[in-house]
Amino acid sequence: MRPQHLKALQALKQICHGSLDGAEIGSGEIWFQPGGGVEGGHYEWDIGTAGSTTLLAMTLLPAVCFSRGAISFKLSGGLFQDFAPSAYHMQYVLFPMLKGMGITAELKVIRPGYVPRGGGIIEVGVEPVGGKLKPINLPTQGKVTRIQGIALSSHLKERKVSQRMVEKCNEVLKSQGYRADIEIIHDDSALQRGAALALYAETSSGCIIGADRAGEPRRTSEEIGRSVAASLLEDLSTGATVDRYLADQLIFCAALADGVSQCRIPRL
Amino acid sequence: MTEHVETNLWLVSTILGARTEVDKNLVKIQGIGL
């Protein structure tokens, strides 16, 4: 168990007044007993490393959407990194898709955070569902109606990192007849240098299919732009109605919903 | 199918009792209506 996993369990225990045994860094087995329900309110948790804040938010989401009142939390840690959901994917893909299931959630990026220092901040607000979750029905992809995105870089304005990611990304998309409207953000608030590129495509059948990648030392802006565009095109080409990340994220809410949910996942 | 999808389908089936079905790339989940 890593610090972000531990913090997620501790946060879950706190909001539902449950009990938790065996949870420590390195644990291979834990015991968790839920308590008597989740109250609304405001909470703050700091992972203390660059561990993923979105992973923490994902852990809490199935519980907090059934809370007795509106709930908000401020999370500190990492926002953009490999092997974890990116804050932009959660904000522009996951949360809008959950809206159709009756979950009203919003995310604000207060400060970007990257590996290794972390220090990023997100704020998440969730309204109580007030009933049962609705199933999600996404049998067909439809046509792409719009592609948008965000090219974020921190303390890298002079290297034109955001612009270079956008240029390469649109160059690859153009080869398949697409073009993305990508907002360029030059950030100076993060604790360190970093970058992230996110795309999200809307389709005529109500799908939102995303792709994203964070920066890494020796990973060029052009490589990020190329790989994000390629990831989106690959998922679209399979006829999928959810992207490779959303596919597993929707499963928990679908399993709690009242009815049959269906979606087409990318064949990878 | 990614490992995450496979794992989560197993988890909701085992822990929550949700029925899941995968036919080629179409995933169906019968929710428990919590």
PDB file of C-alpha atoms in Angstrom:
ATOM      1  CA  MET A   1       0.000   0.000   0.000  1.00  0.00           C
ATOM      2  CA  ARG A   2       1.268   3.432  -0.970  1.00  0.00           C
ATOM      3  CA  PRO A   3       0.550   6.763   0.804  1.00  0.00           C
ATOM      4  CA  GLN A   4      -2.294   7.681  -1.562  1.00  0.00           C
ATOM      5  CA  HIS A   5      -4.008   4.320  -0.984  1.00  0.00           C
ATOM      6  CA  LEU A   6      -3.682   4.710   2.780  1.00  0.00           C
ATOM      7  CA  LYS A   7      -5.036   8.259   2.700  1.00  0.00           C
ATOM      8  CA  ALA A   8      -7.986   7.097   0.571  1.00  0.00           C
ATOM      9  CA  LEU A   9      -8.892   4.431   3.121  1.00  0.00           C
ATOM     10  CA  GLN A  10      -8.503   6.839   6.037  1.00  0.00           C
ATOM     11  CA  ALA A  11     -10.690   9.393   4.264  1.00  0.00           C
ATOM     12  CA  LEU A  12     -13.359   6.780   3.539  1.00  0.00           C
ATOM     13  CA  LYS A  13     -13.279   5.670   7.151  1.00  0.00           C
ATOM     14  CA  GLN A  14     -13.682   9.269   8.303  1.00  0.00           C
ATOM     15  CA  ILE A  15     -16.643  10.203   6.116  1.00  0.00           C
ATOM     16  CA  CYS A  16     -18.673   7.079   6.847  1.00  0.00           C
ATOM     17  CA  HIS A  17     -17.571   6.643  10.494  1.00  0.00           C
ATOM     18  CA  GLY A  18     -16.279   3.150   9.707  1.00  0.00           C
ATOM     19  CA  SER A  19     -13.478   1.085  11.172  1.00  0.00           C
ATOM     20  CA  LEU A  20     -10.148   0.247   9.567  1.00  0.00           C
ATOM     21  CA  ASP A  21      -7.517  -2.241  10.685  1.00  0.00           C
ATOM     22  CA  GLY A  22      -4.147  -3.213   9.259  1.00  0.00           C
ATOM     23  CA  ALA A  23      -3.824  -0.122   7.088  1.00  0.00           C
ATOM     24  CA  GLU A  24      -0.253   1.140   6.866  1.00  0.00           C
ATOM     25  CA  ILE A  25       2.271   1.824   4.150  1.00  0.00           C
ATOM     26  CA  GLY A  26       3.253  -1.552   2.700  1.00  0.00           C
ATOM     27  CA  SER A  27       0.154  -3.419   3.942  1.00  0.00           C
ATOM     28  CA  GLY A  28      -0.977  -6.343   1.817  1.00  0.00           C
ATOM     29  CA  GLU A  29      -4.242  -6.916   3.681  1.00  0.00           C
ATOM     30  CA  ILE A  30      -6.670  -4.554   5.419  1.00  0.00           C
ATOM     31  CA  TRP A  31     -10.035  -4.860   7.166  1.00  0.00           C
ATOM     32  CA  PHE A  32     -12.618  -2.166   6.509  1.00  0.00           C
ATOM     33  CA  GLN A  33     -16.072  -1.987   8.080  1.00  0.00           C
ATOM     34  CA  PRO A  34     -18.402   0.773   6.768  1.00  0.00           C
ATOM     35  CA  GLY A  35     -20.214   2.867   9.343  1.00  0.00           C
ATOM     36  CA  GLY A  36     -23.740   4.186   9.414  1.00  0.00           C
ATOM     37  CA  GLY A  37     -23.791   6.479   6.395  1.00  0.00           C
ATOM     38  CA  VAL A  38     -22.148   9.625   5.061  1.00  0.00           C
ATOM     39  CA  GLU A  39     -22.985  13.102   6.317  1.00  0.00           C
ATOM     40  CA  GLY A  40     -22.593  16.182   4.139  1.00  0.00           C
ATOM     41  CA  GLY A  41     -19.925  18.760   4.902  1.00  0.00           C
ATOM     42  CA  HIS A  42     -16.454  19.887   3.911  1.00  0.00           C
ATOM     43  CA  TYR A  43     -13.306  17.824   4.315  1.00  0.00           C
ATOM     44  CA  GLU A  44      -9.618  18.350   3.522  1.00  0.00           C
ATOM     45  CA  TRP A  45      -6.945  15.709   3.025  1.00  0.00           C
ATOM     46  CA  ASP A  46      -3.285  16.073   2.077  1.00  0.00           C
ATOM     47  CA  ILE A  47      -1.654  12.949   0.659  1.00  0.00           C
ATOM     48  CA  GLY A  48       1.731  14.439   1.514  1.00  0.00           C
ATOM     49  CA  THR A  49       3.432  13.113  -1.621  1.00  0.00           C
ATOM     50  CA  ALA A  50       2.736  13.299  -5.368  1.00  0.00           C
ATOM     51  CA  GLY A  51       0.259  10.435  -4.885  1.00  0.00           C
ATOM     52  CA  SER A  52      -2.858  10.824  -6.987  1.00  0.00           C
ATOM     53  CA  THR A  53      -5.624  13.101  -5.683  1.00  0.00           C
ATOM     54  CA  THR A  54      -8.014  11.762  -8.318  1.00  0.00           C
ATOM     55  CA  LEU A  55      -7.460   8.228  -7.097  1.00  0.00           C
ATOM     56  CA  LEU A  56      -8.512   9.429  -3.647  1.00  0.00           C
ATOM     57  CA  ALA A  57     -11.567  11.152  -5.130  1.00  0.00           C
ATOM     58  CA  MET A  58     -12.498   7.997  -7.079  1.00  0.00           C
ATOM     59  CA  THR A  59     -12.398   5.968  -3.869  1.00  0.00           C
ATOM     60  CA  LEU A  60     -14.795   8.330  -2.137  1.00  0.00           C
ATOM     61  CA  LEU A  61     -17.205   8.929  -5.005  1.00  0.00           C
ATOM     62  CA  PRO A  62     -19.492   5.861  -4.709  1.00  0.00           C
ATOM     63  CA  ALA A  63     -19.954   6.623  -1.007  1.00  0.00           C
ATOM     64  CA  VAL A  64     -20.327  10.406  -1.107  1.00  0.00           C
ATOM     65  CA  CYS A  65     -22.948  10.437  -3.865  1.00  0.00           C
ATOM     66  CA  PHE A  66     -25.261   8.727  -1.340  1.00  0.00           C
ATOM     67  CA  SER A  67     -24.487  11.255   1.404  1.00  0.00           C
ATOM     68  CA  ARG A  68     -27.277  12.929   3.392  1.00  0.00           C
ATOM     69  CA  GLY A  69     -26.223  16.398   2.251  1.00  0.00           C
ATOM     70  CA  ALA A  70     -23.931  18.190  -0.172  1.00  0.00           C
ATOM     71  CA  ILE A  71     -20.309  17.272   0.366  1.00  0.00           C
ATOM     72  CA  SER A  72     -17.078  18.915  -0.736  1.00  0.00           C
ATOM     73  CA  PHE A  73     -13.456  18.070  -0.247  1.00  0.00           C
ATOM     74  CA  LYS A  74     -10.110  19.688  -0.920  1.00  0.00           C
ATOM     75  CA  LEU A  75      -7.345  17.237  -1.844  1.00  0.00           C
ATOM     76  CA  SER A  76      -3.616  17.913  -2.029  1.00  0.00           C
ATOM     77  CA  GLY A  77      -1.074  15.768  -3.884  1.00  0.00           C
ATOM     78  CA  GLY A  78      -0.468  14.869  -7.521  1.00  0.00           C
ATOM     79  CA  LEU A  79      -2.863  15.743 -10.354  1.00  0.00           C
ATOM     80  CA  PHE A  80      -1.054  14.749 -13.537  1.00  0.00           C
ATOM     81  CA  GLN A  81       1.080  11.621 -13.754  1.00  0.00           C
ATOM     82  CA  ASP A  82       1.308   8.225 -15.425  1.00  0.00           C
ATOM     83  CA  PHE A  83      -0.795   5.319 -14.123  1.00  0.00           C
ATOM     84  CA  ALA A  84      -3.495   7.430 -12.441  1.00  0.00           C
ATOM     85  CA  PRO A  85      -6.616   9.258 -13.651  1.00  0.00           C
ATOM     86  CA  SER A  86      -5.788  12.836 -14.642  1.00  0.00           C
ATOM     87  CA  ALA A  87      -7.686  15.711 -13.067  1.00  0.00           C
ATOM     88  CA  TYR A  88      -8.813  16.904 -16.501  1.00  0.00           C
ATOM     89  CA  HIS A  89     -10.171  13.483 -17.457  1.00  0.00           C
ATOM     90  CA  MET A  90     -12.188  13.425 -14.249  1.00  0.00           C
ATOM     91  CA  GLN A  91     -13.389  16.996 -14.822  1.00  0.00           C
ATOM     92  CA  TYR A  92     -14.264  16.808 -18.509  1.00  0.00           C
ATOM     93  CA  VAL A  93     -15.022  13.116 -19.152  1.00  0.00           C
ATOM     94  CA  LEU A  94     -15.946  11.155 -16.026  1.00  0.00           C
ATOM     95  CA  PHE A  95     -18.059  13.734 -14.194  1.00  0.00           C
ATOM     96  CA  PRO A  96     -20.103  14.802 -17.270  1.00  0.00           C
ATOM     97  CA  MET A  97     -20.815  11.135 -18.054  1.00  0.00           C
ATOM     98  CA  LEU A  98     -21.868  10.465 -14.452  1.00  0.00           C
ATOM     99  CA  LYS A  99     -24.353  13.329 -14.747  1.00  0.00           C
ATOM    100  CA  GLY A 100     -26.456  11.042 -16.931  1.00  0.00           C
ATOM    101  CA  MET A 101     -26.574   8.537 -14.077  1.00  0.00           C
ATOM    102  CA  GLY A 102     -27.858  11.166 -11.665  1.00  0.00           C
ATOM    103  CA  ILE A 103     -24.547  12.086 -10.047  1.00  0.00           C
ATOM    104  CA  THR A 104     -23.865  15.812  -9.919  1.00  0.00           C
ATOM    105  CA  ALA A 105     -20.161  16.292  -9.266  1.00  0.00           C
ATOM    106  CA  GLU A 106     -17.729  19.021 -10.171  1.00  0.00           C
ATOM    107  CA  LEU A 107     -13.987  19.394  -9.932  1.00  0.00           C
ATOM    108  CA  LYS A 108     -11.821  22.502  -9.882  1.00  0.00           C
ATOM    109  CA  VAL A 109      -8.086  22.475 -10.386  1.00  0.00           C
ATOM    110  CA  ILE A 110      -6.758  24.971  -7.867  1.00  0.00           C
ATOM    111  CA  ARG A 111      -3.054  24.263  -8.418  1.00  0.00           C
ATOM    112  CA  PRO A 112      -1.396  21.694 -10.698  1.00  0.00           C
ATOM    113  CA  GLY A 113       0.773  19.074  -9.006  1.00  0.00           C
ATOM    114  CA  TYR A 114       3.302  16.757 -10.594  1.00  0.00           C
ATOM    115  CA  VAL A 115       5.791  14.001  -9.740  1.00  0.00           C
ATOM    116  CA  PRO A 116       7.914  14.144  -7.656  1.00  0.00           C
ATOM    117  CA  ARG A 117       6.918  17.084  -5.417  1.00  0.00           C
ATOM    118  CA  GLY A 118       3.126  16.952  -5.640  1.00  0.00           C
ATOM    119  CA  GLY A 119       1.565  19.941  -3.900  1.00  0.00           C
ATOM    120  CA  GLY A 120      -1.281  20.134  -6.388  1.00  0.00           C
ATOM    121  CA  ILE A 121      -4.773  20.947  -5.158  1.00  0.00           C
ATOM    122  CA  ILE A 122      -8.213  19.991  -6.432  1.00  0.00           C
ATOM    123  CA  GLU A 123     -11.606  20.792  -4.982  1.00  0.00           C
ATOM    124  CA  VAL A 124     -14.456  18.357  -5.570  1.00  0.00           C
ATOM    125  CA  GLY A 125     -18.121  18.966  -4.839  1.00  0.00           C
ATOM    126  CA  VAL A 126     -20.816  16.284  -4.958  1.00  0.00           C
ATOM    127  CA  GLU A 127     -24.572  16.683  -4.544  1.00  0.00           C
ATOM    128  CA  PRO A 128     -26.514  13.843  -2.932  1.00  0.00           C
ATOM    129  CA  VAL A 129     -28.255  11.635  -5.497  1.00  0.00           C
ATOM    130  CA  GLY A 130     -31.435  11.519  -3.426  1.00  0.00           C
ATOM    131  CA  GLY A 131     -32.576   8.159  -4.813  1.00  0.00           C
ATOM    132  CA  LYS A 132     -31.154   5.415  -6.965  1.00  0.00           C
ATOM    133  CA  LEU A 133     -28.523   5.820  -9.649  1.00  0.00           C
ATOM    134  CA  LYS A 134     -29.755   5.555 -13.228  1.00  0.00           C
ATOM    135  CA  PRO A 135     -28.107   3.034 -15.560  1.00  0.00           C
ATOM    136  CA  ILE A 136     -25.995   4.351 -18.414  1.00  0.00           C
ATOM    137  CA  ASN A 137     -26.765   3.200 -21.933  1.00  0.00           C
ATOM    138  CA  LEU A 138     -24.053   3.742 -24.551  1.00  0.00           C
ATOM    139  CA  PRO A 139     -24.476   1.128 -27.309  1.00  0.00           C
ATOM    140  CA  THR A 140     -23.242   3.188 -30.284  1.00  0.00           C
ATOM    141  CA  GLN A 141     -20.464   5.709 -30.726  1.00  0.00           C
ATOM    142  CA  GLY A 142     -22.127   8.028 -33.249  1.00  0.00           C
ATOM    143  CA  LYS A 143     -20.180  10.729 -35.055  1.00  0.00           C
ATOM    144  CA  VAL A 144     -17.609  12.991 -33.467  1.00  0.00           C
ATOM    145  CA  THR A 145     -19.156  16.454 -33.230  1.00  0.00           C
ATOM    146  CA  ARG A 146     -16.406  18.324 -31.397  1.00  0.00           C
ATOM    147  CA  ILE A 147     -12.962  17.760 -29.930  1.00  0.00           C
ATOM    148  CA  GLN A 148     -11.703  20.038 -27.184  1.00  0.00           C
ATOM    149  CA  GLY A 149      -8.723  19.929 -24.902  1.00  0.00           C
ATOM    150  CA  ILE A 150      -6.351  21.599 -22.502  1.00  0.00           C
ATOM    151  CA  ALA A 151      -2.596  21.989 -22.867  1.00  0.00           C
ATOM    152  CA  LEU A 152      -1.176  22.827 -19.466  1.00  0.00           C
ATOM    153  CA  SER A 153       2.410  23.643 -18.648  1.00  0.00           C
ATOM    154  CA  SER A 154       3.896  24.986 -15.440  1.00  0.00           C
ATOM    155  CA  HIS A 155       6.985  27.212 -15.428  1.00  0.00           C
ATOM    156  CA  LEU A 156       7.637  26.223 -19.061  1.00  0.00           C
ATOM    157  CA  LYS A 157       6.259  29.182 -20.980  1.00  0.00           C
ATOM    158  CA  GLU A 158       9.638  30.118 -22.427  1.00  0.00           C
ATOM    159  CA  ARG A 159      10.007  26.659 -23.954  1.00  0.00           C
ATOM    160  CA  LYS A 160       6.565  26.941 -25.563  1.00  0.00           C
ATOM    161  CA  VAL A 161       5.662  23.511 -24.224  1.00  0.00           C
ATOM    162  CA  SER A 162       1.892  24.029 -24.362  1.00  0.00           C
ATOM    163  CA  GLN A 163       1.990  25.344 -27.932  1.00  0.00           C
ATOM    164  CA  ARG A 164       4.251  22.515 -29.090  1.00  0.00           C
ATOM    165  CA  MET A 165       1.970  19.868 -27.598  1.00  0.00           C
ATOM    166  CA  VAL A 166      -1.015  21.438 -29.358  1.00  0.00           C
ATOM    167  CA  GLU A 167       0.723  21.729 -32.711  1.00  0.00           C
ATOM    168  CA  LYS A 168       1.862  18.107 -32.798  1.00  0.00           C
ATOM    169  CA  CYS A 169      -1.483  16.863 -31.469  1.00  0.00           C
ATOM    170  CA  ASN A 170      -3.460  18.687 -34.137  1.00  0.00           C
ATOM    171  CA  GLU A 171      -1.005  17.589 -36.810  1.00  0.00           C
ATOM    172  CA  VAL A 172      -1.774  13.940 -35.980  1.00  0.00           C
ATOM    173  CA  LEU A 173      -5.521  14.550 -35.640  1.00  0.00           C
ATOM    174  CA  LYS A 174      -5.552  16.354 -38.990  1.00  0.00           C
ATOM    175  CA  SER A 175      -4.257  13.234 -40.717  1.00  0.00           C
ATOM    176  CA  GLN A 176      -7.586  11.595 -39.818  1.00  0.00           C
ATOM    177  CA  GLY A 177      -9.714  14.624 -40.626  1.00  0.00           C
ATOM    178  CA  TYR A 178     -10.101  15.985 -37.106  1.00  0.00           C
ATOM    179  CA  ARG A 179      -9.106  19.190 -35.364  1.00  0.00           C
ATOM    180  CA  ALA A 180      -9.227  19.988 -31.670  1.00  0.00           C
ATOM    181  CA  ASP A 181      -9.870  23.319 -29.987  1.00  0.00           C
ATOM    182  CA  ILE A 182      -7.292  23.193 -27.241  1.00  0.00           C
ATOM    183  CA  GLU A 183      -7.034  25.786 -24.492  1.00  0.00           C
ATOM    184  CA  ILE A 184      -3.457  26.743 -23.681  1.00  0.00           C
ATOM    185  CA  ILE A 185      -2.630  27.318 -20.026  1.00  0.00           C
ATOM    186  CA  HIS A 186       0.705  28.685 -18.786  1.00  0.00           C
ATOM    187  CA  ASP A 187       0.794  28.096 -15.050  1.00  0.00           C
ATOM    188  CA  ASP A 188       3.201  29.666 -12.579  1.00  0.00           C
ATOM    189  CA  SER A 189       1.653  28.382  -9.354  1.00  0.00           C
ATOM    190  CA  ALA A 190       2.852  24.738  -9.298  1.00  0.00           C
ATOM    191  CA  LEU A 191       5.725  23.762  -7.009  1.00  0.00           C
ATOM    192  CA  GLN A 192       7.783  22.536  -9.957  1.00  0.00           C
ATOM    193  CA  ARG A 193       7.889  22.307 -13.718  1.00  0.00           C
ATOM    194  CA  GLY A 194       5.394  19.994 -15.340  1.00  0.00           C
ATOM    195  CA  ALA A 195       2.959  19.563 -18.200  1.00  0.00           C
ATOM    196  CA  ALA A 196      -0.172  17.706 -19.227  1.00  0.00           C
ATOM    197  CA  LEU A 197      -2.275  17.446 -22.346  1.00  0.00           C
ATOM    198  CA  ALA A 198      -5.892  16.296 -22.367  1.00  0.00           C
ATOM    199  CA  LEU A 199      -8.388  15.814 -25.196  1.00  0.00           C
ATOM    200  CA  TYR A 200     -12.080  15.020 -25.024  1.00  0.00           C
ATOM    201  CA  ALA A 201     -14.272  14.236 -28.016  1.00  0.00           C
ATOM    202  CA  GLU A 202     -18.045  14.587 -27.912  1.00  0.00           C
ATOM    203  CA  THR A 203     -20.175  12.428 -30.205  1.00  0.00           C
ATOM    204  CA  SER A 204     -23.693  12.642 -31.641  1.00  0.00           C
ATOM    205  CA  SER A 205     -24.854   9.754 -29.431  1.00  0.00           C
ATOM    206  CA  GLY A 206     -23.822  11.453 -26.179  1.00  0.00           C
ATOM    207  CA  CYS A 207     -20.437   9.844 -25.634  1.00  0.00           C
ATOM    208  CA  ILE A 208     -17.405  11.721 -24.348  1.00  0.00           C
ATOM    209  CA  ILE A 209     -14.164   9.976 -25.196  1.00  0.00           C
ATOM    210  CA  GLY A 210     -10.964  11.301 -23.694  1.00  0.00           C
ATOM    211  CA  ALA A 211      -7.223  10.858 -23.899  1.00  0.00           C
ATOM    212  CA  ASP A 212      -4.441  12.450 -21.913  1.00  0.00           C
ATOM    213  CA  ARG A 213      -0.819  12.227 -20.893  1.00  0.00           C
ATOM    214  CA  ALA A 214       1.418  13.965 -18.412  1.00  0.00           C
ATOM    215  CA  GLY A 215       4.930  15.221 -18.921  1.00  0.00           C
ATOM    216  CA  GLU A 216       7.987  13.383 -17.686  1.00  0.00           C
ATOM    217  CA  PRO A 217      11.702  14.209 -17.752  1.00  0.00           C
ATOM    218  CA  ARG A 218      13.012  13.529 -21.268  1.00  0.00           C
ATOM    219  CA  ARG A 219       9.469  13.143 -22.661  1.00  0.00           C
ATOM    220  CA  THR A 220       9.203  15.825 -25.325  1.00  0.00           C
ATOM    221  CA  SER A 221       6.219  18.067 -25.928  1.00  0.00           C
ATOM    222  CA  GLU A 222       5.908  16.574 -29.387  1.00  0.00           C
ATOM    223  CA  GLU A 223       5.861  13.040 -27.983  1.00  0.00           C
ATOM    224  CA  ILE A 224       3.040  13.985 -25.615  1.00  0.00           C
ATOM    225  CA  GLY A 225       1.042  15.646 -28.379  1.00  0.00           C
ATOM    226  CA  ARG A 226       1.529  12.697 -30.711  1.00  0.00           C
ATOM    227  CA  SER A 227       0.641  10.035 -28.145  1.00  0.00           C
ATOM    228  CA  VAL A 228      -2.494  11.783 -26.871  1.00  0.00           C
ATOM    229  CA  ALA A 229      -3.833  12.223 -30.390  1.00  0.00           C
ATOM    230  CA  ALA A 230      -2.952   8.619 -31.253  1.00  0.00           C
ATOM    231  CA  SER A 231      -4.680   7.326 -28.109  1.00  0.00           C
ATOM    232  CA  LEU A 232      -7.880   9.196 -28.930  1.00  0.00           C
ATOM    233  CA  LEU A 233      -7.848   8.071 -32.565  1.00  0.00           C
ATOM    234  CA  GLU A 234      -7.195   4.479 -31.551  1.00  0.00           C
ATOM    235  CA  ASP A 235     -10.141   4.394 -29.139  1.00  0.00           C
ATOM    236  CA  LEU A 236     -12.429   6.081 -31.673  1.00  0.00           C
ATOM    237  CA  SER A 237     -11.405   3.616 -34.386  1.00  0.00           C
ATOM    238  CA  THR A 238     -12.648   0.653 -32.327  1.00  0.00           C
ATOM    239  CA  GLY A 239     -16.204   1.999 -32.188  1.00  0.00           C
ATOM    240  CA  ALA A 240     -15.903   2.269 -28.423  1.00  0.00           C
ATOM    241  CA  THR A 241     -18.400   4.418 -26.527  1.00  0.00           C
ATOM    242  CA  VAL A 242     -16.062   4.925 -23.562  1.00  0.00           C
ATOM    243  CA  ASP A 243     -12.323   5.486 -23.603  1.00  0.00           C
ATOM    244  CA  ARG A 244      -9.741   3.130 -22.123  1.00  0.00           C
ATOM    245  CA  TYR A 245      -9.820   4.959 -18.775  1.00  0.00           C
ATOM    246  CA  LEU A 246     -13.551   5.596 -18.425  1.00  0.00           C
ATOM    247  CA  ALA A 247     -14.253   1.925 -19.187  1.00  0.00           C
ATOM    248  CA  ASP A 248     -13.187   0.759 -15.741  1.00  0.00           C
ATOM    249  CA  GLN A 249     -14.220   3.929 -13.873  1.00  0.00           C
ATOM    250  CA  LEU A 250     -17.921   3.570 -14.758  1.00  0.00           C
ATOM    251  CA  ILE A 251     -18.181  -0.021 -13.569  1.00  0.00           C
ATOM    252  CA  PHE A 252     -18.708   0.714  -9.865  1.00  0.00           C
ATOM    253  CA  CYS A 253     -21.491   3.216 -10.435  1.00  0.00           C
ATOM    254  CA  ALA A 254     -23.112   0.963 -13.048  1.00  0.00           C
ATOM    255  CA  ALA A 255     -23.070  -1.889 -10.546  1.00  0.00           C
ATOM    256  CA  LEU A 256     -24.917   0.270  -8.003  1.00  0.00           C
ATOM    257  CA  ALA A 257     -27.460   1.614 -10.525  1.00  0.00           C
ATOM    258  CA  ASP A 258     -31.069   0.519 -10.838  1.00  0.00           C
ATOM    259  CA  GLY A 259     -31.092  -1.337 -14.166  1.00  0.00           C
ATOM    260  CA  VAL A 260     -28.827  -2.572 -16.948  1.00  0.00           C
ATOM    261  CA  SER A 261     -25.929  -0.377 -18.082  1.00  0.00           C
ATOM    262  CA  GLN A 262     -24.081  -1.039 -21.301  1.00  0.00           C
ATOM    263  CA  CYS A 263     -21.109   0.440 -23.116  1.00  0.00           C
ATOM    264  CA  ARG A 264     -18.553  -0.542 -25.720  1.00  0.00           C
ATOM    265  CA  ILE A 265     -14.976  -0.585 -24.504  1.00  0.00           C
ATOM    266  CA  PRO A 266     -11.926  -0.122 -26.735  1.00  0.00           C
ATOM    267  CA  ARG A 267     -10.473  -3.431 -27.931  1.00  0.00           C
ATOM    268  CA  LEU A 268      -6.827  -3.035 -27.007  1.00  0.00           C
TER     269      LEU A 268
ATOM    270  CA  MET B   1      -9.983  -5.416 -22.309  1.00  0.00           C
ATOM    271  CA  THR B   2      -7.671  -3.752 -19.818  1.00  0.00           C
ATOM    272  CA  GLU B   3      -6.757  -5.410 -16.535  1.00  0.00           C
ATOM    273  CA  HIS B   4      -8.619  -2.654 -14.702  1.00  0.00           C
ATOM    274  CA  VAL B   5     -11.870  -3.486 -16.495  1.00  0.00           C
ATOM    275  CA  GLU B   6     -11.409  -7.188 -15.836  1.00  0.00           C
ATOM    276  CA  THR B   7     -10.617  -6.568 -12.163  1.00  0.00           C
ATOM    277  CA  ASN B   8     -13.515  -4.195 -11.584  1.00  0.00           C
ATOM    278  CA  LEU B   9     -16.017  -6.522 -13.258  1.00  0.00           C
ATOM    279  CA  TRP B  10     -14.825  -9.334 -11.013  1.00  0.00           C
ATOM    280  CA  LEU B  11     -15.023  -7.072  -7.973  1.00  0.00           C
ATOM    281  CA  VAL B  12     -18.592  -5.812  -8.494  1.00  0.00           C
ATOM    282  CA  SER B  13     -19.714  -9.328  -9.271  1.00  0.00           C
ATOM    283  CA  THR B  14     -18.030 -10.838  -6.204  1.00  0.00           C
ATOM    284  CA  ILE B  15     -18.612  -8.093  -3.630  1.00  0.00           C
ATOM    285  CA  LEU B  16     -21.860  -6.481  -4.771  1.00  0.00           C
ATOM    286  CA  GLY B  17     -23.467  -9.387  -6.590  1.00  0.00           C
ATOM    287  CA  ALA B  18     -23.942  -7.380  -9.798  1.00  0.00           C
ATOM    288  CA  ARG B  19     -24.357  -9.522 -12.917  1.00  0.00           C
ATOM    289  CA  THR B  20     -21.870  -8.721 -15.671  1.00  0.00           C
ATOM    290  CA  GLU B  21     -21.581  -9.861 -19.273  1.00  0.00           C
ATOM    291  CA  VAL B  22     -18.956  -9.193 -21.936  1.00  0.00           C
ATOM    292  CA  ASP B  23     -19.717  -9.913 -25.604  1.00  0.00           C
ATOM    293  CA  LYS B  24     -16.818  -8.855 -27.822  1.00  0.00           C
ATOM    294  CA  ASN B  25     -16.395  -5.204 -26.768  1.00  0.00           C
ATOM    295  CA  LEU B  26     -19.922  -4.742 -25.378  1.00  0.00           C
ATOM    296  CA  VAL B  27     -20.024  -4.721 -21.585  1.00  0.00           C
ATOM    297  CA  LYS B  28     -23.360  -5.111 -19.778  1.00  0.00           C
ATOM    298  CA  ILE B  29     -23.839  -4.681 -16.038  1.00  0.00           C
ATOM    299  CA  GLN B  30     -27.053  -5.434 -14.182  1.00  0.00           C
ATOM    300  CA  GLY B  31     -26.938  -2.993 -11.285  1.00  0.00           C
ATOM    301  CA  ILE B  32     -28.151  -3.915  -7.820  1.00  0.00           C
ATOM    302  CA  GLY B  33     -30.295  -0.775  -7.435  1.00  0.00           C
ATOM    303  CA  LEU B  34     -28.802   0.347  -4.152  1.00  0.00           C
TER     304      LEU B  34
END
